[in-house]
Short mmCIF file of C-alpha atoms and ligand atoms in Angstrom, two decimals:
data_model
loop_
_atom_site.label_atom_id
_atom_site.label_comp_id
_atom_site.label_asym_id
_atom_site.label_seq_id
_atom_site.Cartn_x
_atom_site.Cartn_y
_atom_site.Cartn_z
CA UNK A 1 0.00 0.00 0.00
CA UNK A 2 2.86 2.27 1.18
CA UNK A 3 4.42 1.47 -2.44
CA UNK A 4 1.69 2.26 -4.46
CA UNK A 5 0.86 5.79 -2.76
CA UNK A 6 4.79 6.67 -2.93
CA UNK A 7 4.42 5.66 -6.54
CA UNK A 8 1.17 7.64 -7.41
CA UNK A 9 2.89 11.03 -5.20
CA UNK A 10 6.32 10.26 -7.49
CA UNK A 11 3.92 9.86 -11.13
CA UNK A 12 2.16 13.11 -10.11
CA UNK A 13 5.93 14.90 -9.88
CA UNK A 14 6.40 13.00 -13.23
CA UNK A 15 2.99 14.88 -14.55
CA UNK A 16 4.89 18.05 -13.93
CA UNK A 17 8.08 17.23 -15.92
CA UNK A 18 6.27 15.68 -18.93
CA UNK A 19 4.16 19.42 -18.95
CA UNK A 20 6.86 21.13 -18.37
CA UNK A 21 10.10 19.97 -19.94
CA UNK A 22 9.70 19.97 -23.22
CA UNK A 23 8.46 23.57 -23.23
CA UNK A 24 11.77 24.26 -21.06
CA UNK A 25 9.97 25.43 -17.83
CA UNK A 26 10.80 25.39 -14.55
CA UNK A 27 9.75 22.03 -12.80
CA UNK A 28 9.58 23.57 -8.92
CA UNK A 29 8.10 26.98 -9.52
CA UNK A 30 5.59 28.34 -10.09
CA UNK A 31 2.99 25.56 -8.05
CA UNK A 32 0.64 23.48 -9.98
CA UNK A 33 -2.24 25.51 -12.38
CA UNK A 34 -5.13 25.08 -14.56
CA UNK A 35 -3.68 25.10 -18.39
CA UNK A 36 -7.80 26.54 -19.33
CA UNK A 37 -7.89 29.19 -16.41
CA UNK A 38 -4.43 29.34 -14.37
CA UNK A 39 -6.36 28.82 -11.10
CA UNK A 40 -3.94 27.62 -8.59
CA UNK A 41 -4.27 24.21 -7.64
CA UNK A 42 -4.89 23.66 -3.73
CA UNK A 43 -3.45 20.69 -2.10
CA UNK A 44 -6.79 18.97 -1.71
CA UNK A 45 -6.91 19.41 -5.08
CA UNK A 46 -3.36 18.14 -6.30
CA UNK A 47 -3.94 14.73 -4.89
CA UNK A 48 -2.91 12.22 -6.69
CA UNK A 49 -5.65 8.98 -8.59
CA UNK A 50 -7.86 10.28 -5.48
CA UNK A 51 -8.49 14.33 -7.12
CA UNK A 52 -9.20 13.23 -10.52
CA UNK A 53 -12.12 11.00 -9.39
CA UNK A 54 -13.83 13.74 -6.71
CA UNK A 55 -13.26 16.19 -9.35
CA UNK A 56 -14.41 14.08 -12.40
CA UNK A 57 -12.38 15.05 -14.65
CA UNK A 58 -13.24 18.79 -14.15
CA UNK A 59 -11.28 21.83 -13.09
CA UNK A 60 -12.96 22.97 -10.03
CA UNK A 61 -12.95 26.32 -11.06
CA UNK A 62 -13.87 26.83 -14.74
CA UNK A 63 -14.85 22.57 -15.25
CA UNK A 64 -12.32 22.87 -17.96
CA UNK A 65 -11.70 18.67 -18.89
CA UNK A 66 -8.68 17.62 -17.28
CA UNK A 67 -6.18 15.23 -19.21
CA UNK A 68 -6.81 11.80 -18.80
CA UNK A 69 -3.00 11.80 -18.99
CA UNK A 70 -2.54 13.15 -15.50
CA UNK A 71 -4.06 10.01 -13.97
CA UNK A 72 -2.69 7.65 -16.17
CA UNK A 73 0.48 8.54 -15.63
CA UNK A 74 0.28 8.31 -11.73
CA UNK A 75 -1.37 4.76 -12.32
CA UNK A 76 0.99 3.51 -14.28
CA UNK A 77 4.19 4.96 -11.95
CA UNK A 78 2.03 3.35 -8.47
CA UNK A 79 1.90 0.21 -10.51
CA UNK A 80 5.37 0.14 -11.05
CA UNK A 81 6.72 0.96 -7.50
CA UNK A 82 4.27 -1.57 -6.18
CA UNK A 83 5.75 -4.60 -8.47
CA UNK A 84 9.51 -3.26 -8.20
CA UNK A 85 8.29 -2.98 -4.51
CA UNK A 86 7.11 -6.56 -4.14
CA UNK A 87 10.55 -7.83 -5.83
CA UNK A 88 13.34 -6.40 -4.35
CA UNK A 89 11.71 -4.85 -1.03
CA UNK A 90 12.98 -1.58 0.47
CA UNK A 91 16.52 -1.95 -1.30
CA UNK A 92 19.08 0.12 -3.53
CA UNK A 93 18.38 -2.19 -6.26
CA UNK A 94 14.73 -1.00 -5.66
CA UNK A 95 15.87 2.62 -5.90
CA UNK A 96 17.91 2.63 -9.18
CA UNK A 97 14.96 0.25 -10.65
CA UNK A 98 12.56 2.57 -9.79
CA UNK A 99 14.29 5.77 -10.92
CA UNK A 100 14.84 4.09 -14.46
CA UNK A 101 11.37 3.62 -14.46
CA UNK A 102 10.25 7.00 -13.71
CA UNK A 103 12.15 8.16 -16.37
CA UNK A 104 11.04 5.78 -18.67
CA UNK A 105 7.36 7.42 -17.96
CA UNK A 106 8.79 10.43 -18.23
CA UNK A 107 10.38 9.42 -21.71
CA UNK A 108 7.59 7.53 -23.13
CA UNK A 109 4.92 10.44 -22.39
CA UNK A 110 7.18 13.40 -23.98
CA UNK A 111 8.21 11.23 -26.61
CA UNK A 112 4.41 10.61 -27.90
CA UNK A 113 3.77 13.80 -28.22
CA UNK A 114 6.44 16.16 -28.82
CA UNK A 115 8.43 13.43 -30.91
CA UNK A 116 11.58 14.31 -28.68
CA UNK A 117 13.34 12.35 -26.21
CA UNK A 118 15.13 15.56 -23.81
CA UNK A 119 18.95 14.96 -23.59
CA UNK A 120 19.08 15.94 -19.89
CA UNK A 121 17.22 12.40 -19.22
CA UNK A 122 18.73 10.58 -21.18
CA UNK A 123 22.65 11.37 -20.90
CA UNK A 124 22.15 12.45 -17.36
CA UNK A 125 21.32 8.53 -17.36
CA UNK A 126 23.88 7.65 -19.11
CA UNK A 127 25.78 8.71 -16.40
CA UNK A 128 23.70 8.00 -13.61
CA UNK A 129 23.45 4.10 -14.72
CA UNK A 130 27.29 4.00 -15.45
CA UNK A 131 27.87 5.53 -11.84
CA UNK A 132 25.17 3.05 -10.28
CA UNK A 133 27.05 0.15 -11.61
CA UNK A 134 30.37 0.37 -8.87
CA UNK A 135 27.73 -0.19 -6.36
CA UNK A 136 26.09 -2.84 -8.07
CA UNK A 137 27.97 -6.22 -8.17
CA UNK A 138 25.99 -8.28 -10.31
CA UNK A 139 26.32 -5.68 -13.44
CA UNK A 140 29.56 -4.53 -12.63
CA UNK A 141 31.23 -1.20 -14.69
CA UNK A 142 32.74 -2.74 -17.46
CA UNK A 143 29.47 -4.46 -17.93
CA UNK A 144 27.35 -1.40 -17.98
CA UNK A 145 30.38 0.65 -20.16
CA UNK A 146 30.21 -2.03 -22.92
CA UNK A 147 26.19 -1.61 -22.54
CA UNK A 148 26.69 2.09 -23.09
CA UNK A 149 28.77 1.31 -25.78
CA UNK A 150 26.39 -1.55 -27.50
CA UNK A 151 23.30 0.47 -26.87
CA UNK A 152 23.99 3.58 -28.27
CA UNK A 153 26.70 1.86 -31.16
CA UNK A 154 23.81 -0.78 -32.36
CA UNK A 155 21.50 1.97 -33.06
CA UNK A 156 23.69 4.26 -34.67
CA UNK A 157 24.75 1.87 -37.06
CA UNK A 158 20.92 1.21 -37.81
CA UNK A 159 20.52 4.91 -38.32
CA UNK A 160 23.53 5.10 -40.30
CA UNK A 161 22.72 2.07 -42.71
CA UNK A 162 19.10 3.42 -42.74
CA UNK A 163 20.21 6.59 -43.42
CA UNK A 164 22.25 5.18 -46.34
CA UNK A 165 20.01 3.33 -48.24
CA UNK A 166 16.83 5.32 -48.09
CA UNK A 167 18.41 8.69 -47.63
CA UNK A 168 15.55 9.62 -44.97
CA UNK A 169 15.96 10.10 -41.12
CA UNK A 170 14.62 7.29 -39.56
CA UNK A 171 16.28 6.91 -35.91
CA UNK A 172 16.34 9.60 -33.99
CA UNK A 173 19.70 10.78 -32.05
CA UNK A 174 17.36 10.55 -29.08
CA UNK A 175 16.93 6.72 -29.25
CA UNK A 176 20.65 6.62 -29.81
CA UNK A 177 20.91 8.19 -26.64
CA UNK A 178 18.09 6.35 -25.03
CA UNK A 179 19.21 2.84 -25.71
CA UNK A 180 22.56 3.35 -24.62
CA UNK A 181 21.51 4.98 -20.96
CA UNK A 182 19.82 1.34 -21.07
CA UNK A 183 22.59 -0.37 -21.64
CA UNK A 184 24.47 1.58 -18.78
CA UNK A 185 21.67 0.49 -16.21
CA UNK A 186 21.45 -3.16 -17.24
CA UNK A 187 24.93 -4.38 -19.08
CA UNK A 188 25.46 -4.78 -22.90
CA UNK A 189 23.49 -8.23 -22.49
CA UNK A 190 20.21 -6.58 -22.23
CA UNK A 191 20.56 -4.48 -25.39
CA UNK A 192 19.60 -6.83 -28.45
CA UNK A 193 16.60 -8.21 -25.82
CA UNK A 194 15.30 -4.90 -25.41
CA UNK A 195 15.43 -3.82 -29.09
CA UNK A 196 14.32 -7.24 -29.73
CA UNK A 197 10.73 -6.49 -28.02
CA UNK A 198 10.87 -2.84 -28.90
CA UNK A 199 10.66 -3.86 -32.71
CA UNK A 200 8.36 -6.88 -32.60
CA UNK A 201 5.93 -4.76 -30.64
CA UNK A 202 6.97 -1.09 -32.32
CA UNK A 203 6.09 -2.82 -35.78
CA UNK A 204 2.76 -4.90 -34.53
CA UNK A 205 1.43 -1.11 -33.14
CA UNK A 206 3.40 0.35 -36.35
CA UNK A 207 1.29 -2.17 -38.83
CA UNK A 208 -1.63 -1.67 -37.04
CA UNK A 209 -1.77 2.28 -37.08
CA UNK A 210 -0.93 2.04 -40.98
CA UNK A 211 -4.47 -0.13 -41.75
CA UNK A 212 -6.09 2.13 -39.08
CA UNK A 213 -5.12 5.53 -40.84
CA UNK A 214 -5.34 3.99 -44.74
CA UNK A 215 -2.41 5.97 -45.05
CA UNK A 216 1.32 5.05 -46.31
CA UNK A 217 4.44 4.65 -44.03
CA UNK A 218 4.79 7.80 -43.58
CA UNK A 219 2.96 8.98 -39.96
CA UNK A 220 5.99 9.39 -37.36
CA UNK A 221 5.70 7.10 -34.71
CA UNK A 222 8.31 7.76 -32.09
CA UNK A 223 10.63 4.83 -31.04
CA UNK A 224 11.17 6.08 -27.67
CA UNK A 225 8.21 4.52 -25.78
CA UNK A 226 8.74 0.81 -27.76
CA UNK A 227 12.46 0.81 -26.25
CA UNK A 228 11.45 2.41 -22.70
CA UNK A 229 8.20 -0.45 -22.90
CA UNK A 230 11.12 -3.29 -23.85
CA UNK A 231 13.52 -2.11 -20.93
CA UNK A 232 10.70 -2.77 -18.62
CA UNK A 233 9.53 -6.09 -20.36
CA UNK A 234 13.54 -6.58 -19.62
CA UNK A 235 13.32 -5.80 -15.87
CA UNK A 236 10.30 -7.70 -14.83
CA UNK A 237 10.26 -10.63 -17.69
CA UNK A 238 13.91 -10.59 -19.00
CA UNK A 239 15.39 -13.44 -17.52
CA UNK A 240 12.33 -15.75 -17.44
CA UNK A 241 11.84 -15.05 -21.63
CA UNK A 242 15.45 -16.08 -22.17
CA UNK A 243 15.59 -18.79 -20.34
CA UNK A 244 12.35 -20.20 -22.33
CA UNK A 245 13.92 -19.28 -25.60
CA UNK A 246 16.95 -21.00 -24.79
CA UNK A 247 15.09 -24.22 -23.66
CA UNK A 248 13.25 -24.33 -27.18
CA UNK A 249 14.83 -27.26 -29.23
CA UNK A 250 14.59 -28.21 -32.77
CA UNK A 251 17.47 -26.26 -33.60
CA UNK A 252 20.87 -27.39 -34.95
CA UNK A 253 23.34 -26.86 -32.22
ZN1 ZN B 301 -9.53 25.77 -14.78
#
């Protein structure tokens, strides 16, 4: 219980940066407002899941429709520092975990819409991951250096070859950047995993939006939230998914 309210408190901080960041704002001052009416939100008003419900959806001064995104997003961070929570208990392990997942949110919700992952997530994690990894034995540095390394290498040579033969932008510098932070949280092992699941499910959604729209390929999807969904898939499933692939037989060996 304890989790999930520290969770929903943390995804209503992470409301504020995915407002705010990409339009280069302060994320401290000035206190929370209404977008429709700038009526400053009161505390009793500001609380997270619970607010949106009393409220219905409705500013309570000028019943302007608030963004289903806001509660969403503090669902969806609750839910995650309840399972990381119910893993690895009160831990430093649960810490880092949970701080790559908040910025995963973070990621995934600026991403969708402004098409832009911001550089001072993803190379401050870069650094943060590469740092976390002398304190954590079972990744090690020169585990989560050659991640760094992998992750943001294996991309850019996608990009590049992309690049080549089509002579269109296709991966962004921000995935770059984004795939390598995840390689310096989680070792160069976890890269071709995680953009394993980020294409088979980037390309299913990708496919999918195409017939939906009747339109050719050329609607932007951003990459950002497939590779922040397969780093999660890679936290909570990684190890059980590769040990069942590995146990499939019929292959020459
Ligand atoms: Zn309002």
């Amino acid at each position: 219980m304890f989790a999930f309210i520290f969770g929903a408190v943390v995804g209503s901080f992470l409301n504020v940066c995915i407002y705010r960041l990409p339009k280069g704002e302060s994320i401290a001052f000035p206190p929370s407002h209404c977008p429709a009416c700038d009526y400053k939100i009161p505390f009793y008003d500001n609380i997270p899941l619970v607010s949106y419900l009393v409220l219905g959806g409705k500013c309570r001064s000028c019943r302007a429709a608030i963004s289903l995104q806001y509660p969403v997003v503090e669902l969806i961070t609750a839910l995650l520092a309840l399972f990381l929570f119910m893993r690895y208990g009160l831990s430093f392990l649960f810490a880092v975990l949970f701080l790559f997942c908040a910025a995963m949110v973070v990621i995934t919700f600026i991403d969708l819409e402004h098409l832009i992952i911001p550089d001072v997530i993803s190379l401050s994690g870069i650094v943060l991951g590469f740092v976390f990894s002398f304190f954590i034995p079972q990744l090690g540095w020169q585990n989560s250096l050659f991640g760094i390394l992998a992750g943001g290498g294996s991309l850019y040579l996608v990009a590049t070859l992309y690049h080549l033969f089509t002579g269109k932008e296709g991966m962004g510098g921000g995935d770059i950047k984004l795939l390598a932070m995840m390689g310096a949280f989680f070792g160069w092992k976890a890269v071709p995993f995680i953009i394993f699941m980020s294409s088979l499910v980037g390309s299913v959604v990708g496919v999918t939006v195409m017939f939906a729209q009747n339109k050719d390929s050329k609607l932007a999807i951003p990459f950002g939230p497939f590779l922040a969904l397969g780093a999660i898939l890679y936290i909570f499933f990684g190890r059980q998914m590769i040990h069942w692939y590995l146990s499939l037989g019929g292959s020459i060996r």
